């Protein structure tokens, strides 16, 4: 699906506030409410909008965040991914290029929970090596659609 400038502007407005009323979006875009609703429906149907989510504020977020960089053995991806899915502190897993094979985002409420999770990851069958980075403070958090 090809996005035009209006679609891009609409997505930007929804990224700022996905709960904005259609009438407000229409006013900001200079379009009729029905036109904006039709565009939202088309963007959802085409997959350009995959869903809507909640972003937690600092008061509700786990206190500790970390990134684990993993090198895995050849053809062990599915086994390692199954293990990572079973760990509650694992928020996301991405493949990457370079020295590491996977980037694992973690969130924990205590250092012991984070330590246990990192131990479980390191002991997982198929994991050759890992490096962990503890997040200290967030300087920029710019969500992208």
PDB file of C-alpha atoms in Angstrom:
ATOM      1  CA  UNK A   1       0.000   0.000   0.000  1.00  0.00           C
ATOM      2  CA  UNK A   2       1.314   3.407  -0.958  1.00  0.00           C
ATOM      3  CA  UNK A   3       0.998   6.084   1.748  1.00  0.00           C
ATOM      4  CA  UNK A   4       0.331   9.640   0.664  1.00  0.00           C
ATOM      5  CA  UNK A   5       1.191  12.809   2.597  1.00  0.00           C
ATOM      6  CA  UNK A   6      -2.212  12.834   4.352  1.00  0.00           C
ATOM      7  CA  UNK A   7      -1.746   9.228   5.483  1.00  0.00           C
ATOM      8  CA  UNK A   8       1.708  10.116   6.827  1.00  0.00           C
ATOM      9  CA  UNK A   9       0.305  13.131   8.713  1.00  0.00           C
ATOM     10  CA  UNK A  10      -2.544  11.018  10.106  1.00  0.00           C
ATOM     11  CA  UNK A  11      -0.125   8.341  11.292  1.00  0.00           C
ATOM     12  CA  UNK A  12       2.020  11.017  12.952  1.00  0.00           C
ATOM     13  CA  UNK A  13      -1.007  12.383  14.813  1.00  0.00           C
ATOM     14  CA  UNK A  14      -2.054   8.879  15.906  1.00  0.00           C
ATOM     15  CA  UNK A  15       1.510   8.176  17.058  1.00  0.00           C
ATOM     16  CA  UNK A  16       1.314  11.218  19.321  1.00  0.00           C
ATOM     17  CA  UNK A  17      -2.114  10.223  20.694  1.00  0.00           C
ATOM     18  CA  UNK A  18      -3.832   7.086  19.440  1.00  0.00           C
ATOM     19  CA  UNK A  19      -6.887   7.981  21.532  1.00  0.00           C
ATOM     20  CA  UNK A  20      -7.477  11.302  19.766  1.00  0.00           C
ATOM     21  CA  UNK A  21     -11.078  11.614  18.605  1.00  0.00           C
ATOM     22  CA  UNK A  22     -11.591  11.335  14.850  1.00  0.00           C
ATOM     23  CA  UNK A  23     -13.188  14.784  14.879  1.00  0.00           C
ATOM     24  CA  UNK A  24     -10.008  16.274  16.379  1.00  0.00           C
ATOM     25  CA  UNK A  25      -7.835  14.485  13.824  1.00  0.00           C
ATOM     26  CA  UNK A  26     -10.105  15.701  11.024  1.00  0.00           C
ATOM     27  CA  UNK A  27      -9.882  19.291  12.253  1.00  0.00           C
ATOM     28  CA  UNK A  28      -6.052  19.133  12.407  1.00  0.00           C
ATOM     29  CA  UNK A  29      -5.869  17.628   8.918  1.00  0.00           C
ATOM     30  CA  UNK A  30      -8.513  19.928   7.418  1.00  0.00           C
ATOM     31  CA  UNK A  31     -10.625  16.964   6.305  1.00  0.00           C
ATOM     32  CA  UNK A  32     -14.128  15.684   6.937  1.00  0.00           C
ATOM     33  CA  UNK A  33     -14.530  13.317   9.892  1.00  0.00           C
ATOM     34  CA  UNK A  34     -15.881  10.584   7.602  1.00  0.00           C
ATOM     35  CA  UNK A  35     -12.843  10.923   5.326  1.00  0.00           C
ATOM     36  CA  UNK A  36     -10.466  10.523   8.267  1.00  0.00           C
ATOM     37  CA  UNK A  37     -12.405   7.525   9.583  1.00  0.00           C
ATOM     38  CA  UNK A  38     -12.282   5.918   6.135  1.00  0.00           C
ATOM     39  CA  UNK A  39      -8.519   6.491   5.975  1.00  0.00           C
ATOM     40  CA  UNK A  40      -8.021   4.963   9.443  1.00  0.00           C
ATOM     41  CA  UNK A  41     -10.109   1.942   8.413  1.00  0.00           C
ATOM     42  CA  UNK A  42      -8.042   1.559   5.207  1.00  0.00           C
ATOM     43  CA  UNK A  43      -4.750   1.872   7.119  1.00  0.00           C
ATOM     44  CA  UNK A  44      -5.892  -0.786   9.595  1.00  0.00           C
ATOM     45  CA  UNK A  45      -7.151  -3.148   6.874  1.00  0.00           C
ATOM     46  CA  UNK A  46      -3.948  -2.816   4.828  1.00  0.00           C
ATOM     47  CA  UNK A  47      -1.737  -3.483   7.858  1.00  0.00           C
ATOM     48  CA  UNK A  48      -0.174  -0.014   7.898  1.00  0.00           C
ATOM     49  CA  UNK A  49      -1.703   0.259  11.373  1.00  0.00           C
ATOM     50  CA  UNK A  50      -1.056  -3.064  13.097  1.00  0.00           C
ATOM     51  CA  UNK A  51      -2.721  -2.074  16.365  1.00  0.00           C
ATOM     52  CA  UNK A  52      -2.779   0.359  19.216  1.00  0.00           C
ATOM     53  CA  UNK A  53      -0.775   0.040  22.394  1.00  0.00           C
ATOM     54  CA  UNK A  54      -0.243   1.476  25.826  1.00  0.00           C
ATOM     55  CA  UNK A  55       3.067   3.108  26.765  1.00  0.00           C
ATOM     56  CA  UNK A  56       3.746   2.915  30.479  1.00  0.00           C
ATOM     57  CA  UNK A  57       5.007   5.940  32.338  1.00  0.00           C
ATOM     58  CA  UNK A  58       7.976   5.836  34.702  1.00  0.00           C
ATOM     59  CA  UNK A  59       5.733   5.161  37.710  1.00  0.00           C
ATOM     60  CA  UNK A  60       4.439   1.910  36.201  1.00  0.00           C
ATOM     61  CA  UNK A  61       7.590   0.651  34.463  1.00  0.00           C
ATOM     62  CA  UNK A  62       9.905  -1.976  35.906  1.00  0.00           C
ATOM     63  CA  UNK A  63      12.784  -0.287  37.702  1.00  0.00           C
ATOM     64  CA  UNK A  64      15.579  -2.016  35.800  1.00  0.00           C
ATOM     65  CA  UNK A  65      16.027  -2.291  32.069  1.00  0.00           C
ATOM     66  CA  UNK A  66      18.801  -4.039  30.197  1.00  0.00           C
ATOM     67  CA  UNK A  67      19.892  -5.226  26.783  1.00  0.00           C
ATOM     68  CA  UNK A  68      21.514  -8.620  26.280  1.00  0.00           C
ATOM     69  CA  UNK A  69      23.531  -9.209  23.122  1.00  0.00           C
ATOM     70  CA  UNK A  70      23.701 -12.907  22.216  1.00  0.00           C
ATOM     71  CA  UNK A  71      25.871 -14.992  19.931  1.00  0.00           C
ATOM     72  CA  UNK A  72      24.191 -18.284  19.187  1.00  0.00           C
ATOM     73  CA  UNK A  73      25.276 -21.534  17.582  1.00  0.00           C
ATOM     74  CA  UNK A  74      24.406 -22.179  13.962  1.00  0.00           C
ATOM     75  CA  UNK A  75      20.797 -23.399  13.493  1.00  0.00           C
ATOM     76  CA  UNK A  76      19.958 -23.006  17.188  1.00  0.00           C
ATOM     77  CA  UNK A  77      17.726 -19.962  16.692  1.00  0.00           C
ATOM     78  CA  UNK A  78      14.364 -21.679  17.307  1.00  0.00           C
ATOM     79  CA  UNK A  79      15.596 -23.406  20.495  1.00  0.00           C
ATOM     80  CA  UNK A  80      17.066 -20.192  21.878  1.00  0.00           C
ATOM     81  CA  UNK A  81      13.946 -18.219  20.949  1.00  0.00           C
ATOM     82  CA  UNK A  82      11.710 -20.745  22.738  1.00  0.00           C
ATOM     83  CA  UNK A  83      13.839 -20.368  25.874  1.00  0.00           C
ATOM     84  CA  UNK A  84      13.723 -16.563  25.672  1.00  0.00           C
ATOM     85  CA  UNK A  85       9.924 -16.614  25.246  1.00  0.00           C
ATOM     86  CA  UNK A  86       9.649 -18.568  28.501  1.00  0.00           C
ATOM     87  CA  UNK A  87      11.419 -15.866  30.532  1.00  0.00           C
ATOM     88  CA  UNK A  88       8.998 -13.210  31.858  1.00  0.00           C
ATOM     89  CA  UNK A  89      11.653 -10.476  31.972  1.00  0.00           C
ATOM     90  CA  UNK A  90      12.252 -10.742  28.213  1.00  0.00           C
ATOM     91  CA  UNK A  91      10.298  -7.994  26.447  1.00  0.00           C
ATOM     92  CA  UNK A  92      11.545  -8.306  22.873  1.00  0.00           C
ATOM     93  CA  UNK A  93      14.027 -10.223  20.758  1.00  0.00           C
ATOM     94  CA  UNK A  94      15.490  -8.913  17.503  1.00  0.00           C
ATOM     95  CA  UNK A  95      17.931 -10.438  15.055  1.00  0.00           C
ATOM     96  CA  UNK A  96      20.851  -8.260  14.070  1.00  0.00           C
ATOM     97  CA  UNK A  97      23.924  -8.141  11.914  1.00  0.00           C
ATOM     98  CA  UNK A  98      27.484  -7.931  13.158  1.00  0.00           C
ATOM     99  CA  UNK A  99      29.251  -9.638  16.023  1.00  0.00           C
ATOM    100  CA  UNK A 100      26.024 -10.690  17.762  1.00  0.00           C
ATOM    101  CA  UNK A 101      23.023 -12.612  16.465  1.00  0.00           C
ATOM    102  CA  UNK A 102      20.228 -11.447  18.803  1.00  0.00           C
ATOM    103  CA  UNK A 103      19.368  -8.316  20.756  1.00  0.00           C
ATOM    104  CA  UNK A 104      17.226  -9.089  23.801  1.00  0.00           C
ATOM    105  CA  UNK A 105      15.418  -6.300  25.680  1.00  0.00           C
ATOM    106  CA  UNK A 106      14.837  -7.043  29.369  1.00  0.00           C
ATOM    107  CA  UNK A 107      12.852  -5.425  32.182  1.00  0.00           C
ATOM    108  CA  UNK A 108      12.972  -6.461  35.837  1.00  0.00           C
ATOM    109  CA  UNK A 109      11.800  -5.171  39.180  1.00  0.00           C
ATOM    110  CA  UNK A 110      14.963  -6.160  41.064  1.00  0.00           C
ATOM    111  CA  UNK A 111      18.628  -6.836  40.471  1.00  0.00           C
ATOM    112  CA  UNK A 112      18.144 -10.447  41.544  1.00  0.00           C
ATOM    113  CA  UNK A 113      15.384 -10.945  38.940  1.00  0.00           C
ATOM    114  CA  UNK A 114      17.601  -9.414  36.279  1.00  0.00           C
ATOM    115  CA  UNK A 115      20.585 -11.507  37.405  1.00  0.00           C
ATOM    116  CA  UNK A 116      18.519 -14.722  37.341  1.00  0.00           C
ATOM    117  CA  UNK A 117      17.226 -13.902  33.866  1.00  0.00           C
ATOM    118  CA  UNK A 118      20.724 -13.223  32.541  1.00  0.00           C
ATOM    119  CA  UNK A 119      21.918 -16.512  34.083  1.00  0.00           C
ATOM    120  CA  UNK A 120      19.029 -18.385  32.422  1.00  0.00           C
ATOM    121  CA  UNK A 121      19.891 -16.810  29.082  1.00  0.00           C
ATOM    122  CA  UNK A 122      23.591 -17.636  29.402  1.00  0.00           C
ATOM    123  CA  UNK A 123      22.839 -21.260  30.331  1.00  0.00           C
ATOM    124  CA  UNK A 124      20.404 -21.773  27.443  1.00  0.00           C
ATOM    125  CA  UNK A 125      21.315 -24.479  24.961  1.00  0.00           C
ATOM    126  CA  UNK A 126      22.578 -22.853  21.786  1.00  0.00           C
ATOM    127  CA  UNK A 127      23.852 -19.631  23.381  1.00  0.00           C
ATOM    128  CA  UNK A 128      27.605 -19.320  22.691  1.00  0.00           C
ATOM    129  CA  UNK A 129      28.173 -16.025  24.485  1.00  0.00           C
ATOM    130  CA  UNK A 130      26.338 -12.997  25.798  1.00  0.00           C
ATOM    131  CA  UNK A 131      27.048  -9.452  26.807  1.00  0.00           C
ATOM    132  CA  UNK A 132      24.649  -7.441  28.929  1.00  0.00           C
ATOM    133  CA  UNK A 133      24.167  -3.700  29.114  1.00  0.00           C
ATOM    134  CA  UNK A 134      22.237  -2.210  32.035  1.00  0.00           C
ATOM    135  CA  UNK A 135      20.245   0.899  31.121  1.00  0.00           C
ATOM    136  CA  UNK A 136      20.966   3.727  33.545  1.00  0.00           C
ATOM    137  CA  UNK A 137      18.778   6.605  32.372  1.00  0.00           C
ATOM    138  CA  UNK A 138      16.672   7.389  29.336  1.00  0.00           C
ATOM    139  CA  UNK A 139      17.792  10.486  27.496  1.00  0.00           C
ATOM    140  CA  UNK A 140      15.397  10.129  24.547  1.00  0.00           C
ATOM    141  CA  UNK A 141      12.370   7.885  24.042  1.00  0.00           C
ATOM    142  CA  UNK A 142      10.828   8.614  20.670  1.00  0.00           C
ATOM    143  CA  UNK A 143       8.321   5.958  19.645  1.00  0.00           C
ATOM    144  CA  UNK A 144       7.990   5.356  15.938  1.00  0.00           C
ATOM    145  CA  UNK A 145       4.926   3.989  14.255  1.00  0.00           C
TER     146      UNK A 145
END
